[in-house]
Structure formats: C-alpha cells, structure tokens
XYZ file of C-alpha atoms in Angstrom:
521
model
C 9.392 19.251 82.121
C 12.600 19.335 81.625
C 14.327 22.151 79.495
C 16.371 19.622 77.250
C 13.156 17.333 76.254
C 11.307 18.778 73.029
C 7.714 18.321 72.609
C 5.510 19.912 69.711
C 1.280 19.600 69.436
C 0.070 17.024 68.146
C -2.184 18.939 66.604
C -0.463 21.950 64.430
C 3.009 20.714 65.227
C 3.904 24.195 66.478
C 6.986 23.678 68.741
C 6.236 23.939 72.480
C 8.143 26.078 74.427
C 6.506 24.932 78.031
C 3.719 22.382 78.170
C 0.472 23.812 79.211
C -3.070 22.351 79.485
C -3.976 24.444 75.807
C -1.890 24.483 72.731
C -1.729 28.233 72.444
C -1.575 27.603 68.786
C -4.248 26.091 67.906
C -6.131 25.763 71.161
C -7.012 21.965 71.226
C -6.094 19.987 74.809
C -2.876 18.792 75.373
C -4.884 16.617 78.636
C -2.404 13.404 76.543
C 1.163 15.775 76.773
C 0.174 16.147 80.356
C -0.378 12.287 81.293
C 2.715 10.971 79.814
C 5.126 14.350 81.332
C 3.487 13.475 84.504
C 4.566 9.867 84.671
C 8.172 9.839 83.374
C 9.120 13.497 86.278
C 10.459 10.888 89.328
C 9.599 11.419 92.976
C 11.443 13.732 95.021
C 10.203 13.357 97.873
C 11.323 10.688 101.075
C 14.336 9.764 101.520
C 17.351 7.860 99.005
C 16.652 4.590 99.485
C 13.051 5.113 98.486
C 14.149 7.082 95.183
C 16.247 3.650 94.810
C 12.957 1.991 94.955
C 10.786 4.009 92.404
C 13.638 4.032 89.575
C 12.629 0.066 88.554
C 9.386 1.712 88.022
C 10.538 5.034 86.884
C 12.334 3.100 83.777
C 9.295 0.627 83.063
C 7.397 3.886 82.287
C 9.994 5.460 80.774
C 9.606 3.089 77.925
C 6.515 4.544 76.762
C 8.513 8.338 74.194
C 7.019 10.819 72.884
C 5.910 10.604 68.852
C 9.110 11.854 66.728
C 9.442 14.591 64.380
C 9.519 12.276 62.202
C 5.980 10.377 62.921
C 4.620 13.510 63.026
C 5.277 14.320 59.979
C 4.723 11.552 58.404
C 1.312 12.079 59.977
C 0.063 15.024 59.616
C 1.299 14.590 55.655
C -1.443 11.470 55.132
C -4.154 13.718 57.612
C -3.003 16.255 54.374
C -3.696 14.100 51.663
C -6.388 12.405 53.191
C -8.703 15.526 52.724
C -7.312 16.660 49.272
C -8.921 13.560 48.343
C -12.508 15.057 50.309
C -11.899 18.835 49.303
C -11.234 18.472 45.168
C -14.181 17.246 42.800
C -13.780 15.097 40.144
C -13.162 17.197 37.323
C -9.317 18.151 39.040
C -8.609 14.966 39.336
C -6.219 14.183 36.897
C -6.865 11.349 34.086
C -6.087 8.007 33.861
C -4.830 7.760 30.107
C -6.768 5.017 28.761
C -4.756 2.329 26.223
C -6.550 1.621 22.967
C -6.578 -1.931 21.568
C -4.924 -2.771 18.165
C -4.079 -6.185 17.186
C -0.654 -8.167 15.820
C 0.012 -10.757 13.388
C 2.719 -12.793 12.588
C 4.772 -12.717 8.506
C 6.790 -15.288 7.384
C 8.704 -15.815 4.072
C 7.173 -17.626 1.155
C 9.304 -18.446 -1.451
C 10.267 -15.306 -2.606
C 6.948 -12.997 -0.701
C 6.727 -12.375 2.240
C 2.862 -13.441 3.369
C 0.630 -13.741 7.503
C 0.033 -17.008 8.814
C -3.909 -16.950 9.705
C -5.287 -18.069 13.119
C -1.868 -15.639 14.297
C -3.683 -12.414 15.286
C -3.539 -10.811 18.649
C -5.012 -8.359 20.686
C -2.423 -5.525 21.657
C -3.664 -3.094 24.640
C -1.436 -0.063 24.308
C -0.523 3.595 24.928
C -1.800 5.407 22.054
C 1.690 7.417 22.349
C 4.019 3.093 22.722
C 6.382 4.261 19.585
C 6.963 1.817 16.527
C 10.597 -0.937 19.409
C 7.330 -0.689 22.243
C 4.974 -2.218 20.074
C 7.693 -4.352 19.093
C 8.809 -5.778 22.135
C 4.873 -6.029 23.034
C 4.446 -8.379 20.302
C 6.843 -10.369 20.622
C 6.151 -11.301 24.221
C 2.385 -11.894 23.794
C 3.013 -13.676 20.767
C 5.336 -15.716 22.650
C 2.993 -16.501 24.943
C -0.306 -17.571 23.370
C 2.024 -19.492 20.632
C 4.648 -21.507 22.233
C 5.881 -22.767 19.422
C 6.910 -18.919 18.277
C 10.751 -19.252 16.828
C 13.222 -17.371 18.561
C 15.483 -14.801 17.078
C 15.604 -10.584 16.272
C 12.254 -9.698 14.941
C 10.318 -6.259 12.868
C 7.169 -4.606 13.238
C 6.009 -4.513 9.628
C 2.841 -2.228 8.089
C 0.332 -3.981 6.166
C 2.511 -3.482 2.969
C 5.226 -5.568 4.077
C 7.364 -2.304 4.746
C 9.374 -2.044 7.770
C 7.867 0.631 10.636
C 10.199 3.352 10.693
C 8.831 6.670 10.119
C 4.389 7.720 9.307
C 4.153 7.236 6.013
C 3.819 9.505 4.059
C 6.263 11.650 6.380
C 9.809 11.350 7.914
C 8.358 12.037 11.512
C 8.679 9.044 13.815
C 6.796 6.585 14.207
C 3.702 7.301 17.184
C 0.411 4.742 17.802
C -1.805 8.048 18.120
C -0.597 9.781 14.975
C -0.569 7.267 12.795
C -4.369 5.999 13.389
C -4.463 10.132 13.063
C -3.330 9.128 8.761
C -4.117 6.548 8.694
C -8.519 7.491 9.112
C -9.583 4.463 10.919
C -10.025 3.349 14.561
C -7.436 0.981 16.941
C -9.186 -1.552 17.180
C -8.721 -2.195 12.653
C -4.735 -1.195 12.586
C -2.871 -4.081 12.284
C 0.899 -4.187 12.500
C 2.840 -7.706 11.733
C 6.034 -8.976 13.682
C 8.039 -11.218 11.239
C 12.164 -12.477 11.457
C 15.062 -10.260 10.894
C 16.274 -12.355 8.215
C 13.001 -13.196 6.270
C 12.463 -9.564 6.151
C 16.178 -9.467 5.041
C 16.334 -12.220 2.786
C 13.114 -10.613 0.961
C 14.615 -7.974 0.560
C 17.491 -8.906 -1.167
C 15.736 -10.227 -3.395
C 15.551 -7.825 -6.470
C 13.421 -8.118 -10.166
C 15.892 -8.983 -11.687
C 16.424 -12.068 -9.561
C 13.403 -13.892 -9.908
C 11.899 -15.473 -13.919
C 8.822 -16.155 -14.772
C 8.747 -18.032 -17.533
C 6.380 -19.971 -19.476
C 5.430 -22.420 -21.910
C 5.706 -20.960 -24.638
C 8.237 -18.683 -23.735
C 10.350 -21.423 -22.451
C 10.081 -23.028 -25.919
C 11.102 -20.175 -27.206
C 14.177 -20.474 -25.828
C 14.792 -22.957 -26.754
C 14.745 -22.436 -30.511
C 18.052 -20.510 -30.350
C 19.735 -24.024 -28.937
C 18.704 -26.911 -30.900
C 19.060 -28.162 -34.172
C 16.609 -27.547 -36.681
C 13.875 -29.455 -37.932
C 11.970 -29.277 -40.211
C 8.450 -29.407 -37.717
C 6.287 -26.613 -35.741
C 7.711 -27.429 -33.197
C 11.687 -26.963 -31.849
C 11.691 -29.816 -29.386
C 14.600 -32.101 -30.087
C 13.395 -35.756 -31.265
C 14.837 -38.050 -27.934
C 12.936 -36.754 -25.950
C 9.862 -39.000 -25.482
C 5.916 -37.304 -26.489
C 5.233 -38.022 -23.115
C 7.868 -36.037 -21.287
C 7.257 -33.551 -24.915
C 3.693 -32.904 -23.781
C 4.380 -32.235 -19.586
C 3.308 -28.838 -19.270
C 6.455 -26.820 -18.146
C 8.913 -28.910 -19.784
C 12.130 -27.324 -21.572
C 15.731 -27.670 -21.193
C 16.839 -25.104 -20.728
C 14.870 -23.391 -17.513
C 17.765 -22.437 -15.138
C 17.511 -23.669 -11.439
C 15.162 -21.176 -9.749
C 13.119 -19.792 -12.584
C 8.920 -20.537 -12.214
C 7.725 -22.331 -15.535
C 4.436 -21.495 -15.641
C 1.993 -23.441 -18.018
C -0.814 -21.384 -19.964
C -2.943 -24.035 -20.592
C -5.184 -22.531 -18.041
C -5.182 -19.420 -19.920
C -5.985 -19.951 -23.201
C -7.000 -22.295 -25.478
C -4.526 -24.925 -26.865
C -4.205 -25.665 -30.867
C -5.032 -27.171 -33.289
C -3.204 -30.354 -33.783
C -3.698 -29.999 -37.069
C 0.119 -30.044 -38.709
C -1.554 -27.741 -41.646
C -2.325 -24.557 -39.345
C 1.097 -22.074 -38.256
C 1.484 -20.398 -35.873
C 3.914 -16.842 -34.980
C 5.719 -19.029 -32.884
C 6.235 -21.348 -36.171
C 6.639 -18.443 -38.782
C 9.885 -17.167 -36.307
C 11.452 -20.881 -36.471
C 11.061 -21.374 -40.529
C 12.130 -17.486 -41.318
C 15.277 -17.477 -38.619
C 16.566 -21.750 -39.222
C 20.028 -22.329 -39.447
C 21.206 -23.097 -42.693
C 22.068 -27.171 -42.679
C 22.415 -27.623 -46.518
C 25.599 -28.030 -47.484
C 27.740 -26.216 -49.683
C 28.833 -28.862 -52.459
C 24.890 -29.610 -53.337
C 23.141 -28.752 -56.439
C 20.737 -25.532 -56.930
C 16.813 -25.830 -56.590
C 15.116 -25.028 -58.308
C 12.377 -22.248 -56.580
C 8.787 -21.940 -57.997
C 7.994 -18.776 -58.200
C 4.273 -18.565 -57.606
C 5.027 -20.282 -54.558
C 7.251 -16.987 -53.487
C 4.710 -14.392 -54.602
C 2.085 -16.826 -52.800
C 4.182 -16.544 -49.111
C 4.201 -12.954 -50.192
C 1.095 -12.058 -50.688
C 0.459 -13.968 -47.014
C 2.802 -12.459 -45.254
C 0.972 -8.853 -46.286
C -1.475 -9.974 -44.678
C -0.752 -9.707 -41.311
C -3.102 -10.091 -38.409
C -4.263 -8.017 -34.996
C -3.334 -11.312 -33.282
C -0.035 -11.000 -35.535
C 0.632 -7.510 -34.449
C 0.288 -7.825 -30.719
C 2.335 -10.990 -30.171
C 5.264 -9.002 -32.462
C 4.872 -5.926 -29.652
C 4.465 -8.314 -26.709
C 8.155 -10.054 -28.127
C 10.810 -7.595 -25.957
C 8.628 -8.944 -23.025
C 11.514 -9.701 -20.488
C 9.717 -12.715 -18.754
C 13.317 -12.920 -16.541
C 11.837 -9.828 -15.114
C 8.806 -8.934 -13.795
C 6.875 -4.814 -11.290
C 5.220 -6.197 -8.662
C 1.921 -3.807 -8.267
C 0.397 -4.334 -4.775
C -3.391 -3.463 -5.746
C -5.680 -2.998 -3.123
C -9.655 -3.413 -4.117
C -10.966 -0.676 -3.132
C -8.489 1.789 -4.984
C -7.133 -0.221 -7.827
C -6.557 3.800 -9.794
C -4.707 5.256 -7.304
C -2.876 1.693 -6.979
C -1.827 1.970 -10.671
C -0.572 5.212 -10.492
C 0.869 4.528 -7.896
C 2.523 1.404 -9.613
C 3.331 3.447 -13.233
C 4.652 6.522 -12.412
C 7.729 4.400 -10.449
C 10.597 5.178 -11.988
C 11.820 1.569 -11.583
C 8.404 1.009 -13.841
C 9.568 -0.340 -17.571
C 7.027 -1.596 -19.731
C 9.705 -4.045 -20.916
C 9.476 -6.293 -17.634
C 6.715 -8.926 -16.908
C 3.990 -7.413 -14.241
C 3.501 -9.591 -11.093
C 0.519 -8.389 -9.519
C -0.890 -8.950 -6.390
C -4.643 -8.391 -4.393
C -4.987 -6.474 -1.234
C -8.496 -6.015 1.189
C -8.849 -3.314 2.700
C -6.814 -4.194 6.052
C -4.148 -4.780 3.718
C -3.900 -8.277 4.126
C -3.222 -9.822 0.786
C -5.116 -12.707 -1.636
C -4.115 -15.961 -1.666
C -2.714 -16.883 -4.708
C 0.569 -17.036 -7.096
C -0.609 -14.312 -11.018
C -0.363 -17.053 -13.605
C -1.929 -14.790 -15.611
C -5.435 -14.433 -13.649
C -5.142 -11.688 -11.725
C -3.234 -9.434 -13.729
C -6.485 -9.507 -17.049
C -8.278 -8.932 -13.410
C -6.470 -6.173 -13.239
C -5.948 -5.108 -15.746
C -10.843 -5.650 -16.133
C -10.890 -2.698 -13.640
C -8.609 -0.315 -14.675
C -9.847 -0.130 -17.742
C -13.145 -0.307 -16.161
C -12.218 3.714 -14.013
C -10.258 4.715 -17.124
C -14.261 4.416 -18.121
C -15.640 7.369 -16.362
C -12.301 9.597 -15.559
C -13.124 13.514 -17.099
C -11.255 13.294 -19.531
C -13.724 11.021 -21.801
C -17.020 12.384 -21.794
C -20.826 10.561 -24.137
C -22.175 7.894 -23.668
C -21.101 4.051 -22.029
C -19.803 2.868 -25.556
C -19.163 5.973 -27.562
C -16.681 7.601 -25.009
C -14.373 10.378 -27.075
C -11.449 12.643 -25.471
C -12.473 16.113 -23.477
C -10.569 19.016 -21.818
C -9.981 19.153 -19.043
C -6.793 21.858 -17.107
C -6.215 19.222 -14.282
C -5.289 16.350 -15.779
C -3.632 18.134 -18.194
C -0.868 19.902 -15.399
C -1.349 16.146 -13.534
C -0.308 14.248 -17.037
C -3.373 11.903 -16.967
C -3.659 11.974 -20.797
C -0.031 10.394 -21.307
C -1.152 7.980 -18.365
C -4.188 7.275 -19.665
C -2.874 6.004 -23.526
C -0.037 4.449 -21.478
C -2.497 2.244 -19.591
C -4.171 1.279 -22.555
C -1.291 0.430 -24.238
C 0.314 -1.769 -21.274
C -3.022 -3.992 -21.070
C -3.115 -4.509 -24.828
C 0.071 -5.436 -24.757
C 0.230 -7.295 -21.545
C -2.979 -9.655 -22.547
C -5.385 -7.482 -20.949
C -8.613 -5.507 -22.790
C -8.625 -2.558 -24.306
C -10.220 0.369 -24.651
C -13.526 -0.886 -24.856
C -15.993 2.257 -24.346
C -14.440 4.288 -26.294
C -16.207 6.260 -29.676
C -14.899 4.532 -33.737
C -14.585 7.963 -34.235
C -12.775 8.172 -32.189
C -10.746 5.371 -32.849
C -10.664 5.728 -37.062
C -8.925 9.906 -36.258
C -7.078 8.267 -33.373
C -5.870 5.532 -36.589
C -5.270 8.474 -38.949
C -8.052 6.902 -40.619
C -10.593 9.129 -43.359
C -13.515 7.961 -42.492
C -14.108 9.895 -39.618
C -17.107 11.314 -39.683
C -18.706 13.119 -37.062
C -21.785 15.513 -36.305
C -22.074 18.347 -33.599
C -25.251 16.285 -31.930
C -22.428 14.026 -31.051
C -21.013 16.812 -28.470
C -22.780 16.341 -25.198
C -21.396 20.851 -23.470
C -24.622 22.011 -24.651
C -22.753 25.357 -24.610
C -20.361 24.342 -27.100
C -23.413 22.357 -29.428
C -25.090 26.029 -28.873
C -22.207 27.816 -29.936
C -21.216 25.847 -33.210
C -25.014 25.362 -34.590
C -24.768 29.042 -34.959
C -21.958 28.936 -36.317
C -23.527 26.478 -39.395
C -27.183 28.718 -39.076
C -24.796 31.433 -40.321
C -26.210 33.487 -42.911
C -24.260 35.707 -44.053
C -19.766 36.696 -44.303
C -20.643 38.972 -41.247
C -22.581 37.334 -38.826
C -20.298 34.736 -39.480
C -17.210 36.662 -37.993
C -19.084 38.187 -35.912
C -20.173 34.705 -34.403
C -16.759 33.452 -33.950
C -15.284 36.809 -32.761
C -17.808 36.240 -30.002
C -16.894 33.209 -28.781
C -13.073 33.073 -30.621
C -12.251 31.708 -26.074
C -13.736 28.260 -27.138
C -12.632 28.344 -30.948
C -8.553 29.377 -29.457
C -9.021 26.443 -26.655
C -10.309 24.291 -28.940
C -6.609 25.666 -31.794
C -9.432 26.149 -34.811
C -9.499 30.219 -33.942
C -9.111 31.547 -37.863
C -9.831 34.276 -39.960
C -13.112 33.198 -42.428
C -13.338 35.186 -45.744
C -16.698 33.353 -47.395
C -19.443 31.810 -45.965
C -18.863 28.937 -47.450
C -15.681 28.053 -44.480
C -18.396 27.940 -41.349
C -18.789 24.344 -42.709
C -14.089 23.943 -41.833
C -14.251 25.625 -39.202
C -17.480 23.463 -37.378
C -16.225 19.962 -38.719
C -12.516 20.733 -37.187
C -14.003 22.578 -33.920
C -15.381 18.550 -34.693
C -12.560 16.902 -34.873
C-alpha cells in the first residue's frame, strides 16, 4: 500500500497507518480492503514490455476507488440514526403537535349591521398556538377554495359579536387560539370565527347611532304637525293628500332620506274611527295649534261652563297618558343597541345599561343571539324590545334584593347589591321598561308600591317578613309587658334595628308599636 494513500476502517472509522488483515481498533476483518489494494498494485517482475502490456488492465482496475471520507460519514450517520430508532422507547420520542378543528364563516353587510351568511360555515384544522393573521389567511384560502363566488379584497377576522379579532377578549394580550379557548370555556369544535370584507366592516363601524333613524307612523305624524297648516280635525295631515295615500302605513311628507319608517299597525290596536274620540296626539294639536284668526275679527263669546268642564277633564289624567307624556323626550333618531344572549339576559342587560354611551332618551334596538353568538333574523320593530323587557322583569324578580312570595315581593337589604349599586340599576330597568313600552314590575307587593308612591294606605304586618330570626325579634318586641323588658330587648337586638335605621330610645311601653311599624316599613 502506498504511503500517500489514506485508508479508514469502514466499521469504526479509525485512520489506518498501514493495511492489516484485522482492524487494530474494532477487531473487524479488513479483507475487503486487502483485496482492493492487491488489485491496484502493478506487477514488479518481468521486463518493461510486460509492464507496459499490463498497464491497460491495471488502469481498468483502478477505476474502483476506495470509499471516500464523506461517503463514510454519511453511511455512519445513517446507521447511527437506525440504531437510535431501536434504542429508545416511544415515550422518548418527540410528540407530534395535533391540529384542532374550528369553524369559519362569512359575514356581509346588511343595511346597517353585519349578518352571517347561512350555509357558508366550514371546518378549519389549525395549530392550537396559531395567531389571528394566520387564521385569517387560512380561512380566506379555504373559503375561496370551496366557494368560488367569494369576492376578492382585503378581509378581517371577526368574533361572533362582529368585533375584530386582535386581542383575547377581556385582556390586552395578543390573540392566540389556545388562550381564547381557555377563556371561552368551549371545545375547539364549537369555536366559530367569521371573515368579512374590510370595506364592509369599516362601513358599519363608521355608521354612528345618531345617523340611524327609526321612525314609527305616529312619530312621523307628530313631526309633521309643525310643518302643515292647522286644520280642526284629529289629524294634521293636509287635505290635498288622497285618502288612500293618507291611510297607507308609514306615509309622511316630512320623512327624510335615510329614515326607516315602521308602521305601528302590527304592534298596537287600531284606533276607533269615532271622530268624537280624542287621543294624546289630537290634544297636542289642539293645544299648540297656530292662531290663524284675523286680528280684526270681533271677539267671540266664551262659554264659561265649557271651560270649567274642560279643566275638570284635564285633571282626570289616566296612567297611559302619563306614560305617553314621559315617552315624549325619547329621540327616535338615535338608538342604543343591545345584543342580548338568551342564555344570559341579565348580564347582557347590565352591560348595556352601564355603558357610558347609553342614554334613556334614545330609542332601543334589541337583537337576540344564541349560544354560538349567531344573531337571530329580523328587525326590531317593537317585538324583540318588549320580549327583552319581559325576560328582564322575570330575571329581576329572582334577584337577591327582593324577597317574599310570588306576586308579593318586597325589597330586602343585601350588602353585595349595595356595593354593586344593584338597587339603582333595578329602578332604572323598571323605569326604562315602562317608558319604552315594556311590562311593569308586576311581581312587587301592593304595600311596597303604595309606600314607594307615598300613599298613606301602606299597612304591613310582621307575618309578611320571611326572615324567621327578624320575625321572632319583632314578635318579642310586641310581647314586651314592661318598659324595662322593652328596653332590654331593644339593646339585645340593637344591631337589627340599627341596620334598618330605626333604633331609638323608648320612654313608654306604647312606643313598641311605632318601633315595629317603622321596621316593617
């Protein structure tokens, strides 16, 4: 073997100084290397002619080179990987990340809000640690693959409540699917996102509540009263309008472009056609009618008896008239939106009423959603709003600030409700429900209503108190036979009376009735 030639053991990779039958490091046979070396050595014996004659044969044999060092390293690495695959158990192998299934849909602009398209929901398999931009790109790609009519353009990723997916809801952390799933508390298969064209999303965002006008027929006629010549009828519609056009629902000459005129024919009974019957609206036109009489006309005699009769009628105002007067300040050109989940009506109502942008003088637009956050079909023309107030009154009845039997519930003290200002919120909800056409709190006790109204007919007894401990204390006060026993009982239960704000010093036994009456009130 030539000194310039380098050889390596094909089994252990050690460098061989000289070619031996056996490797001195691993003990493996090197017969294959010896056979290759013998074929490469030229014949030394014989004449130069013999040497020349053997050169072509040797030249052919030298074409078979020894394995190169790079080939040897590749071979050794492959064998090492093969051995490692059999050396370790399954628990030492790296776990493959499994993809999870979520759902994607499409939202489009429908008038002044976004609406999900039916039949466009597709499953999407993604990594749990995926972020919002990656979900958006994959969702758009799959939607275009299965729906060729998907329009071109820039898309945004939205939650079911039509808000853009940027942060994890309720935090400032960047969105990640795994964190969102943990906060939502639902399996991946029940998580749904929507893609929406950016121009549709921005158009809906730019539409402020002040630009949306919901005008009913009665309010349209009300707005018309200041723009037409006064006529002594129970309506302010000009005479030049044909009768069939005048009776058409939603007709008004003062309706501006962009207004949504909604007929009240479906939501309330039609008024009687008797011309003698007057309404709040006709009273308004009679009171605020412009003076069209000439100043030069003679004075007309006034019937004093008719004036007195009219004054008596004005004093006998009814409850519907009071509610109608309270609803006059409502601005029907602006709305406050309420997106209410049927599974959690109370929390949705509290969030809506506590918004800084909410005002009672705006009209209300209520939309219901299911558990998946998908909006129900339809436009709120009064029905969803009344249904919302009906459900709200049912939930309000079961709040801890009320106690007592059904139909006769009264207010009780609750420390948590005081901290969360729930008493004020309950009163606000009741007032808004009554003024906006919803039901009243029919679950309250008649005595409580009389007391809140300041009526002297409030009479309640100790038996109406549901708390057994407090009822026992009040009965003990009523059964006190002497002044000392009464004072001792008051001092023993001073905390109860101090909490109710009726703790006092008594000087006679007869004052026990006033003490009990104050506590019951």
